[in-house]
Structures are given as structure tokens and as C-alpha cells.
PDB file of C-alpha atoms in Angstrom:
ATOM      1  CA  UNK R   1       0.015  13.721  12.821  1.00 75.00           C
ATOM      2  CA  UNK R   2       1.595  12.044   9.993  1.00 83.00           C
ATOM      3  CA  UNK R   3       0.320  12.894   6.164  1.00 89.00           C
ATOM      4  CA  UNK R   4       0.850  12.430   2.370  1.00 93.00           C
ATOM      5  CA  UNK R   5      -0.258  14.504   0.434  1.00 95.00           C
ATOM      6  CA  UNK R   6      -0.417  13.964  -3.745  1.00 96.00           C
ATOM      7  CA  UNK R   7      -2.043  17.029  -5.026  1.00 95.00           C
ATOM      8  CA  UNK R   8      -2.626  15.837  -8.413  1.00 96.00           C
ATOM      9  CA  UNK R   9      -5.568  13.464  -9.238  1.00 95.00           C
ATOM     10  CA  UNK R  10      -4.489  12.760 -12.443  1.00 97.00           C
ATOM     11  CA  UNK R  11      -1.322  13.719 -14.476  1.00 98.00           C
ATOM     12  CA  UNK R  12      -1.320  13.115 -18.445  1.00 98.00           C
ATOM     13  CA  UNK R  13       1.867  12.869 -20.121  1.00 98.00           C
ATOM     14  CA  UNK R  14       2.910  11.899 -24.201  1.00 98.00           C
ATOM     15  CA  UNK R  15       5.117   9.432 -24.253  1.00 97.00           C
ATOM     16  CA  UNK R  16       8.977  10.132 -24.467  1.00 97.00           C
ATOM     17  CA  UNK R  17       8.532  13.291 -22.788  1.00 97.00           C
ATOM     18  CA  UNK R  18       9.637  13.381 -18.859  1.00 97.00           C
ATOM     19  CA  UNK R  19       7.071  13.073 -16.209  1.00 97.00           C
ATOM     20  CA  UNK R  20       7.162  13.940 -12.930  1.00 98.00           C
ATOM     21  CA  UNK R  21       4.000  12.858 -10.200  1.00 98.00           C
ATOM     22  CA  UNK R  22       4.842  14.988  -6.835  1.00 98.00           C
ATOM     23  CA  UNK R  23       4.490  14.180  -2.957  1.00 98.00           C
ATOM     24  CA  UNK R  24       4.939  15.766  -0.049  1.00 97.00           C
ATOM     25  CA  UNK R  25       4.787  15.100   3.816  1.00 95.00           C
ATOM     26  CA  UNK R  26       4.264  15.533   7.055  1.00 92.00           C
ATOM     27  CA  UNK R  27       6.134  13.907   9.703  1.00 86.00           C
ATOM     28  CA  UNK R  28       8.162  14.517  13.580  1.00 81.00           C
ATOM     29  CA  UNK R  29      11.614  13.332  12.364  1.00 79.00           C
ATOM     30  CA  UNK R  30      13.103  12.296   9.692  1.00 80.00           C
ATOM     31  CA  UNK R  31      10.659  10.179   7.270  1.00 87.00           C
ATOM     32  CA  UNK R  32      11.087   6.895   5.474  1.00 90.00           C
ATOM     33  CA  UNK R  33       9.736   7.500   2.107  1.00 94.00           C
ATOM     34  CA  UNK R  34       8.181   5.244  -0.665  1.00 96.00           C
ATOM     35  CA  UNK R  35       6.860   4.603  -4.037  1.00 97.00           C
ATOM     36  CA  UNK R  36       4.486   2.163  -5.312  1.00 97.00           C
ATOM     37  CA  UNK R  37       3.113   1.681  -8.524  1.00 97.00           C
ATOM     38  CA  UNK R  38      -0.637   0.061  -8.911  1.00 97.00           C
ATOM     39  CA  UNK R  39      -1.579  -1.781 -12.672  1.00 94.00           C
ATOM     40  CA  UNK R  40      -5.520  -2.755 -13.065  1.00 90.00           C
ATOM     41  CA  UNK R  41      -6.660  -5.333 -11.277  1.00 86.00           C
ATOM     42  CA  UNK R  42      -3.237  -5.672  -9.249  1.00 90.00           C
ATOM     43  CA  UNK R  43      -1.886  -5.231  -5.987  1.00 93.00           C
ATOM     44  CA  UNK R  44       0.717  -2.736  -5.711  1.00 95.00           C
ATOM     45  CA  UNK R  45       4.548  -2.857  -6.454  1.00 95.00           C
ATOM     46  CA  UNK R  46       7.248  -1.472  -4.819  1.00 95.00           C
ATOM     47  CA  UNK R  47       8.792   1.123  -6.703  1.00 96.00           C
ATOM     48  CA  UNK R  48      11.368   2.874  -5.228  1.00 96.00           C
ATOM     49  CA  UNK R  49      12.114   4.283  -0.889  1.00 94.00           C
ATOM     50  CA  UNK R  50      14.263   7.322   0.675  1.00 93.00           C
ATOM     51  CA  UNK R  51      15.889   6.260   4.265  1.00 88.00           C
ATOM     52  CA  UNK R  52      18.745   8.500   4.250  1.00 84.00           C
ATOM     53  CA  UNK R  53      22.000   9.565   2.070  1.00 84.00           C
ATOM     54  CA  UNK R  54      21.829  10.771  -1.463  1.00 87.00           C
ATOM     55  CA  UNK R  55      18.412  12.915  -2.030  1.00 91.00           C
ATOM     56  CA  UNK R  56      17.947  11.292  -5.505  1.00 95.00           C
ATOM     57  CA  UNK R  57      17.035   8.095  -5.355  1.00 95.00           C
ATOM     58  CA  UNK R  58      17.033   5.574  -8.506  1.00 95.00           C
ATOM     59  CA  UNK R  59      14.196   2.587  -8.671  1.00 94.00           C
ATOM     60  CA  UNK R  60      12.695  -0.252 -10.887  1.00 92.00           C
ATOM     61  CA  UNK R  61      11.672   0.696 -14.067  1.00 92.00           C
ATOM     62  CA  UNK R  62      13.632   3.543 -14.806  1.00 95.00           C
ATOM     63  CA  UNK R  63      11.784   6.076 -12.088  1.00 97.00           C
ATOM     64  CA  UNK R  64      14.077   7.931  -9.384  1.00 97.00           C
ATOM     65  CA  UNK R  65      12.294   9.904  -6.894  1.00 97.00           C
ATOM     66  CA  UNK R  66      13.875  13.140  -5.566  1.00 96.00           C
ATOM     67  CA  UNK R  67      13.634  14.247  -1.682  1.00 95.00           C
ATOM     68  CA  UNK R  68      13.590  17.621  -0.470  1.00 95.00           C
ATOM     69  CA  UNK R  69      13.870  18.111   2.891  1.00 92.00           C
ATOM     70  CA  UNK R  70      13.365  21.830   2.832  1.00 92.00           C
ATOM     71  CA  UNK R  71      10.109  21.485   0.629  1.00 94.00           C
ATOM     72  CA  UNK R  72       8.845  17.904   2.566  1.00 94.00           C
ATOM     73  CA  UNK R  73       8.648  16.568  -0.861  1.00 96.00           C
ATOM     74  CA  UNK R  74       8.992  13.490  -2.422  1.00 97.00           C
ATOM     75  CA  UNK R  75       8.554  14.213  -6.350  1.00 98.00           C
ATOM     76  CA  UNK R  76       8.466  10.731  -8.723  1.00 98.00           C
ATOM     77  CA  UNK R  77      10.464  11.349 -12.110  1.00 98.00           C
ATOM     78  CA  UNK R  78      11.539   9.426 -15.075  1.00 97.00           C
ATOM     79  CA  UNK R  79      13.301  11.050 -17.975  1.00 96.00           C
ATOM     80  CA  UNK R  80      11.070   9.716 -21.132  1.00 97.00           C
ATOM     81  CA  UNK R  81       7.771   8.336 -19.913  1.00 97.00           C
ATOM     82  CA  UNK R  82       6.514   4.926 -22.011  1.00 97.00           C
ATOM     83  CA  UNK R  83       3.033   3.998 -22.471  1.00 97.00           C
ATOM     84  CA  UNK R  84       3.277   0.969 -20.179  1.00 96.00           C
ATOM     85  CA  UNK R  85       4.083   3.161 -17.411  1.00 97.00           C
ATOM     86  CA  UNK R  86       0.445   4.477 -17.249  1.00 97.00           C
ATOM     87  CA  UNK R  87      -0.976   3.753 -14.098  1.00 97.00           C
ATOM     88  CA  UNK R  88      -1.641   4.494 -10.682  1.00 97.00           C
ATOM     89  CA  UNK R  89       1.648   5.729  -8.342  1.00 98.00           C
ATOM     90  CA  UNK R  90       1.069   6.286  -4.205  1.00 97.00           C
ATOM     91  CA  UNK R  91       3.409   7.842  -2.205  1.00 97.00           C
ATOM     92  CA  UNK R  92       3.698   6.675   1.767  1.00 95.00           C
ATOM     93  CA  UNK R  93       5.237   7.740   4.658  1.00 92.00           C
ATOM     94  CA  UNK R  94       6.822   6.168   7.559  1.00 86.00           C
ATOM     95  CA  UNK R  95       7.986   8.010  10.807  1.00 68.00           C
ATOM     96  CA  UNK R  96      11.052   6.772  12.409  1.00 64.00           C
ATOM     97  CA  UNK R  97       8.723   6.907  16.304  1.00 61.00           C
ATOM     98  CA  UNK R  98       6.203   4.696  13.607  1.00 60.00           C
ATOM     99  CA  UNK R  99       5.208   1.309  14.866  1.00 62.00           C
ATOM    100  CA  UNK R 100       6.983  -1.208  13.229  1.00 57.00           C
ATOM    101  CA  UNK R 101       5.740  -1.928   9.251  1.00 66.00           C
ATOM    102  CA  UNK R 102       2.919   0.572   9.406  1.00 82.00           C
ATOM    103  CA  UNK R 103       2.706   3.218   6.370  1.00 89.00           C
ATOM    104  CA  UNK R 104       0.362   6.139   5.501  1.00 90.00           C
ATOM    105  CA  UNK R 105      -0.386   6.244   2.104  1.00 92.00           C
ATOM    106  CA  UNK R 106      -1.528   9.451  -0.077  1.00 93.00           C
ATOM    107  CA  UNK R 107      -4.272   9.049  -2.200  1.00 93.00           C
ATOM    108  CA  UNK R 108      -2.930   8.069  -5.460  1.00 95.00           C
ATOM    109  CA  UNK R 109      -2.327   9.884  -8.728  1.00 97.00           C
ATOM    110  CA  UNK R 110      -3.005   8.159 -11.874  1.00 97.00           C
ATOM    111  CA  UNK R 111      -0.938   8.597 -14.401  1.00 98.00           C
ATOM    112  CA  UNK R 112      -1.497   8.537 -17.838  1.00 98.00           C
ATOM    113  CA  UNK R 113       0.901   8.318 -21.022  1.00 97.00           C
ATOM    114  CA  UNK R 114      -0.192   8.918 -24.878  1.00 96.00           C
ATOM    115  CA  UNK R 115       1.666   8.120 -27.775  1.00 95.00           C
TER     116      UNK R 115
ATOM    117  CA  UNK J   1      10.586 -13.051  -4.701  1.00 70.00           C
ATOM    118  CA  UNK J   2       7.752 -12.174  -2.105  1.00 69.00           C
ATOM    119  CA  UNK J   3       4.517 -13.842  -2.657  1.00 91.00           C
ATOM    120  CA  UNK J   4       1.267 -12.321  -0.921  1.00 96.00           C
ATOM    121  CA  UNK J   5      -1.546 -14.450  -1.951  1.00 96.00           C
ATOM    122  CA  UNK J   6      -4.973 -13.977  -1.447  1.00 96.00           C
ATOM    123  CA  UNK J   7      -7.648 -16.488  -1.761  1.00 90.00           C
ATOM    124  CA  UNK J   8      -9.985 -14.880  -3.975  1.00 92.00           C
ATOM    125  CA  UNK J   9     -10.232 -12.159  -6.927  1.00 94.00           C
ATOM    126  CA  UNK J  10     -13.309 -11.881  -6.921  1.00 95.00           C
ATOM    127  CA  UNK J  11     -16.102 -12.517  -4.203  1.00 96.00           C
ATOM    128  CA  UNK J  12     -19.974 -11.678  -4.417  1.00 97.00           C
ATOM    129  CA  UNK J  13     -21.912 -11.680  -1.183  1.00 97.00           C
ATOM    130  CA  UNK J  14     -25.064 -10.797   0.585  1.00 97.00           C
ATOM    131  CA  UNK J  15     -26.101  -8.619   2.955  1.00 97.00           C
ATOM    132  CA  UNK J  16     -25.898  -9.668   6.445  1.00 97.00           C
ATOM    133  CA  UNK J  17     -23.364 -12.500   5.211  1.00 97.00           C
ATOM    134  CA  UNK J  18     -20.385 -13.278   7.309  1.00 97.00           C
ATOM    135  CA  UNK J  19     -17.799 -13.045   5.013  1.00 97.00           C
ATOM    136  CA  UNK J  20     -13.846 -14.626   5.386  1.00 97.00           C
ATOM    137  CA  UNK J  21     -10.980 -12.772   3.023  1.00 97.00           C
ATOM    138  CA  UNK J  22      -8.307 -14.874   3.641  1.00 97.00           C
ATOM    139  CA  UNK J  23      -4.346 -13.994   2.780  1.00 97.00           C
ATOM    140  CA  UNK J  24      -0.985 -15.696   3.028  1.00 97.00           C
ATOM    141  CA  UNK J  25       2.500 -15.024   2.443  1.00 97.00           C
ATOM    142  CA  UNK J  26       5.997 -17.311   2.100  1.00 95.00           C
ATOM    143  CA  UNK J  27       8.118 -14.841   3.167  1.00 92.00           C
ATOM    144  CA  UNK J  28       8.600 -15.879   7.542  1.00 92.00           C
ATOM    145  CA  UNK J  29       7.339 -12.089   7.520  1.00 92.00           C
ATOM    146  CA  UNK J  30       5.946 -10.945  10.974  1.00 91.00           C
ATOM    147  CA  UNK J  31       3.984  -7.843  10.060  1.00 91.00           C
ATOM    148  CA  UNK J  32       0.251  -8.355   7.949  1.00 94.00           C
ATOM    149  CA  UNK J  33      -1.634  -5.655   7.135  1.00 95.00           C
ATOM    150  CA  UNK J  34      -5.469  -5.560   5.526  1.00 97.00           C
ATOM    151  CA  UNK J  35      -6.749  -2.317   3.797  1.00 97.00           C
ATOM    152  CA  UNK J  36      -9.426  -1.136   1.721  1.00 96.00           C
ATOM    153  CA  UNK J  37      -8.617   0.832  -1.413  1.00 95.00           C
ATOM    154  CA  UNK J  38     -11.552   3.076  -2.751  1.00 93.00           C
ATOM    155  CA  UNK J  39     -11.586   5.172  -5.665  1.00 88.00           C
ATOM    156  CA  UNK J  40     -10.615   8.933  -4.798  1.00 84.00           C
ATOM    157  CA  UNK J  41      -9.617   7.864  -0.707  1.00 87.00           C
ATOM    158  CA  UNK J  42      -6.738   5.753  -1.404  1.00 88.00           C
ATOM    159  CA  UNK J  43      -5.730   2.866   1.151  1.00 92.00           C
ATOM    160  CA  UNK J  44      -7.189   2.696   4.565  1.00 93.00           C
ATOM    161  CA  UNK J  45      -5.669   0.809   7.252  1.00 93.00           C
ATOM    162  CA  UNK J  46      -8.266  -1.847   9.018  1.00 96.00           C
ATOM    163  CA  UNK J  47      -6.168  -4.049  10.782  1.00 95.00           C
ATOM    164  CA  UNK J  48      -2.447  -5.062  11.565  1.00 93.00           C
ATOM    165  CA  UNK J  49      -0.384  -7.797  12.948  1.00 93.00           C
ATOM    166  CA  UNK J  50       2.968  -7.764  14.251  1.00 88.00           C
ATOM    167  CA  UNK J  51       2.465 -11.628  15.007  1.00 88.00           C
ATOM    168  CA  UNK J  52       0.828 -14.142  15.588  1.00 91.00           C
ATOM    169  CA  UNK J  53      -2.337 -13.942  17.881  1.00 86.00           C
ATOM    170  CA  UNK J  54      -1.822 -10.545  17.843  1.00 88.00           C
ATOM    171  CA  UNK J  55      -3.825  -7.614  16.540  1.00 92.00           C
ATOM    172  CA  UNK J  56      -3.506  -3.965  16.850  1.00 91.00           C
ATOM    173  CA  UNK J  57      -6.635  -1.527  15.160  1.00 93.00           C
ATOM    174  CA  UNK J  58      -6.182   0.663  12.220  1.00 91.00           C
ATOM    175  CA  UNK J  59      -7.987   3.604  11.121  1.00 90.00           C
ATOM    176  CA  UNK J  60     -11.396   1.795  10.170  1.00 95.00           C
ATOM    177  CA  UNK J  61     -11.565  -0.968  12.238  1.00 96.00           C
ATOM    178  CA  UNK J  62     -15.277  -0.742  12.442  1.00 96.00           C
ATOM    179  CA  UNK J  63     -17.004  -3.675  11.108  1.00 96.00           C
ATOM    180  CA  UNK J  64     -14.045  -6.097  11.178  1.00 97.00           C
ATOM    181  CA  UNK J  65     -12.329  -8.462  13.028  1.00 97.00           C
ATOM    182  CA  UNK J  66      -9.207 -10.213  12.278  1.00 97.00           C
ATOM    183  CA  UNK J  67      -7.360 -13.530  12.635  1.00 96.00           C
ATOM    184  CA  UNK J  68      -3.511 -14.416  12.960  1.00 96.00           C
ATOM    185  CA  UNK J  69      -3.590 -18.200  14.141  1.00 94.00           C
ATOM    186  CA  UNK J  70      -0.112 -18.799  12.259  1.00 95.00           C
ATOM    187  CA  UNK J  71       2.382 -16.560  11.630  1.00 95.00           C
ATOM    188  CA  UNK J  72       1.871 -17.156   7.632  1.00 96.00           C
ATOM    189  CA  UNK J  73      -1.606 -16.217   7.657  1.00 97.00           C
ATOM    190  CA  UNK J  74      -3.902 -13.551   8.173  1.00 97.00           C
ATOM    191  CA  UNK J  75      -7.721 -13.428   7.822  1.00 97.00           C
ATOM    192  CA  UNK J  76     -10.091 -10.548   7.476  1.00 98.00           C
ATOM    193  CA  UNK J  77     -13.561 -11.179   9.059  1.00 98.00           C
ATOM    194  CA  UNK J  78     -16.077  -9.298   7.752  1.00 97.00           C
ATOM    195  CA  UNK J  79     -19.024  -9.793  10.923  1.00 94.00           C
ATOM    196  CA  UNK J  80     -22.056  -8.991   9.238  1.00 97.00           C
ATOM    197  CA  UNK J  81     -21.562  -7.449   5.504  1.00 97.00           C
ATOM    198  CA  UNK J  82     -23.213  -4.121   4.344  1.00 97.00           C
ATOM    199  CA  UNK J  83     -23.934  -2.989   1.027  1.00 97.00           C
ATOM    200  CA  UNK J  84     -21.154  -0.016   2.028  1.00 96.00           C
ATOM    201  CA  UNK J  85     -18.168  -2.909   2.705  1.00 98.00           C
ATOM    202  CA  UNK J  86     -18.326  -3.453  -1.225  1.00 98.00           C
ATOM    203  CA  UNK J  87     -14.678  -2.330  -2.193  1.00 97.00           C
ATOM    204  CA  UNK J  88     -11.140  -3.623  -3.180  1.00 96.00           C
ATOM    205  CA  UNK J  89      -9.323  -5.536   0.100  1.00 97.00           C
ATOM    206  CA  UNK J  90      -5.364  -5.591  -0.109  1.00 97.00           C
ATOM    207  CA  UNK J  91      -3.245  -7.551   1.822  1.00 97.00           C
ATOM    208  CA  UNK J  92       0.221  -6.889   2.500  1.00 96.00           C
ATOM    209  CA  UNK J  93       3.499  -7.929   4.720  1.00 94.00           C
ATOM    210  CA  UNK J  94       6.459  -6.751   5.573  1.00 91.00           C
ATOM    211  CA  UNK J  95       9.840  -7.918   7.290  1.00 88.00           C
ATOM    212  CA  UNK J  96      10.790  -7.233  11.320  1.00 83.00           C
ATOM    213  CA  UNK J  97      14.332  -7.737  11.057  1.00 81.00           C
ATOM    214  CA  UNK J  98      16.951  -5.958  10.347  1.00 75.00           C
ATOM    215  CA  UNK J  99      15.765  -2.554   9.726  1.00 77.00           C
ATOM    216  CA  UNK J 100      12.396  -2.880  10.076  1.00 74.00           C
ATOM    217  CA  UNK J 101      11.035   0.521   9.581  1.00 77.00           C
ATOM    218  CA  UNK J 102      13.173   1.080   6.107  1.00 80.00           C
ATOM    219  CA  UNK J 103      11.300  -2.374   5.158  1.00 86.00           C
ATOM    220  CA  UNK J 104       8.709  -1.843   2.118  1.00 90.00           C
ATOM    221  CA  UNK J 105       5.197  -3.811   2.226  1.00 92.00           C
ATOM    222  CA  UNK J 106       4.345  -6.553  -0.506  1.00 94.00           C
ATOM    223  CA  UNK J 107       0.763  -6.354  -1.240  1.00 96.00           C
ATOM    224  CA  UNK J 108      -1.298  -9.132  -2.736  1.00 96.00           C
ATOM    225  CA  UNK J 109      -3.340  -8.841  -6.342  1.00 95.00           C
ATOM    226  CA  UNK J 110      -6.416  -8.161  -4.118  1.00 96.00           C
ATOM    227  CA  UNK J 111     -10.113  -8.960  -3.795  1.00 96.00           C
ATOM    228  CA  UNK J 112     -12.844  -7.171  -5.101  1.00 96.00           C
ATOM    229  CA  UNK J 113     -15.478  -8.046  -2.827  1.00 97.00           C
ATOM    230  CA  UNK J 114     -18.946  -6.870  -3.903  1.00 97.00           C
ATOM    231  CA  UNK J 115     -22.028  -6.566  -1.141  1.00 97.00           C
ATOM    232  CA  UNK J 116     -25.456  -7.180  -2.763  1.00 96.00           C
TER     233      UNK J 116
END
């Protein structure tokens, strides 16, 4: 069966120092990966996704996400973390034998920066 | 830019109640998705479309039906509300062509439906 796994509830980061918020997988094949981001009282945003190619992807915002196929992982990064980038990030999976748009999503980490 | 809209922020209703979430999108997109998102269990799948008049169930279909009479257009039916449907409902959609499964999902702002 297909998973996502974000083993952090929460990860708490001062601002200008680098964060990272990780993911990993489980899938049969190779996986489509993706990264929203959720602000209160919002729907979520596409962040960033991994289909194939370089293993360090670059998205809105200044995040990149890095895949590991050896690991299953799908770690978020961004260099020097601002304040506005507190929120709350979800990883999500796609099979390639996946019907069509569906996605499994992990449970969400939220991420906060401090001055 | 995609636009998912859905009709209401904010909905109060009773118990019993049959309650209509209703979401559209501009983008021609073929797939619509509804899920729930609740604190500490993420999103949960309830329904999908892949087009119109069609459905297929998701993980917690239980307690809901769906609508797709146009393709723009898809409505969450909630048959007879419980106290335990009180939660945040997201819509989403997402393109079929090209490369559909590399295609991400646009979600709505979402409705924060409340069950008295």
C-alpha cells in the first residue's frame, strides 16, 4: 500500500537559520512526489513536485526539496528560514499504477519560525 | 492562475441537517476531489471525480454522497449531519492531460463546517 510518512509533528526553527521538514514513502514504482504549504484559514499551495531527473528539486518561495531514492525520502529545505514561512507543510505521494489525480497525503508538520 | 472556489467559509448546522458544500473551479479540469482535514490525521479522501456524472469512493466515504452534474462543479452532500462531521472540507482539482499523474491538485480556501 502506498504511505507518507512525516515523523515530525512540529519543527521550530529561528529565523535565518536553515530548516529542513522530512518525508518519506512508500510506493511499487517510482513515486511522483509533492509539497504543499497550508497558511491559517487557507487551502493549500503547491509548493514544489519530484517526477524524475535531478534529485534536488527547487520551488516557490525559496524551498527545494531533496529525493532519495535509497532512503524513500523526500526532505523539504530552505537555506535561511523567514518568519512568514511558519506554517503547515504536507508531503504526498503519487504512484505511477495511481489512478489518475489521486494523492496520499502525510499528516502535516507545522512549522514554526522565531525571530 | 487556478481558481478553486468554494461557496462558503464558514457554515453552522444542525444535527440531522442535510447539508450541501458546494465547489467550483475555472480551470476545464476533469479530476475534483473533496477531503476532510482534521487536526493530527491530515487529509482524508471522501470522494473523487474523474468527470462528469462520475464518482469513484475514497477512504471515508461513509456519510456522503457526491454530485458532478457539470464538469466545473462538484458538490459534497452531507445526508444526514452528525455532531462528528464538524471539520474543515477542502476541495481540490487537477488536470487530465498531458501528464496527468505529474499534475499537482489546487485546493480551495475551504469550509469549516461546524455540526451543533
Amino acid at each position: 500500500a502506498q504511505s507518507v510518512a512525516q515523523p515530525e509533528d512540529q519543527v521550530n526553527v529561528a529565523e535565518g537559520n536553515p530548516l529542513t521538514v522530512k518525508c518519506t514513502y512508500s510506493v511499487s514504482g517510482n513515486p511522483y512526489l509533492f509539497w504543499y504549504v497550508q497558511y491559517p484559514n487557507r487551502g493549500l499551495q503547491f509548493l514544489l513536485k519530484y517526477i524524475t531527473g535531478d534529485n534536488l528539486v527547487k520551488g516557490s518561495y525559496g524551498f527545494e526539496a531533496e529525493f532519495n531514492k535509497s532512503q524513500t525520502s523526500f526532505h523539504l529545505k530552505k537555506p535561511s528560514a523567514l518568519v512568514s514561512d511558519s506554517a503547515l507543510y504536507f508531503c504526498a505521494v503519487r504512484g505511477r499504477d495511481n489512478q489518475g489525480g489521486k494523492l496520499i497525503f502525510g499528516q502535516g508538520t507545522e512549522l514554526s519560525v522565531k525571530p | 492562475d487556478v481558481k478553486v472556489t468554494q461557496s462558503s467559509r464558514y457554515l453552522v448546522k444542525r444535527t440531522g441537517e442535510k447539508v450541501f458544500l458546494e465547489c467550483v473551479q475555472d480551470m476545464d479540469h476533469e479530476n475534483m476531489f473533496w477531503y476532510r482535514q482534521d487536526p493530527g490525521l491530515g487529509l482524508r479522501l471522501i470522494y473523487f471525480s474523474y468527470d462528469v456524472k462520475m464518482k469513484e469512493k475514497g477512504d471515508i466515504p461513509e456519510g456522503y454522497s457526491v454530485s458532478r452534474e457539470k464538469k466545473e462543479r462538484f458538490s459534497l452532500i452531507l445526508e444526514s449531519a452528525s455532531t462528528n462531521q464538524t471539520s474543515m472540507y477542502l476541495c481540490a482539482s487537477s488536470s487530465q492531460q498531458g501528464s496527468p499523474l505529474n499534475q499537482p491538485q489546487h485546493f480551495g480556501d475551504g469550509t469549516r463546517l461546524s455540526i451543533l
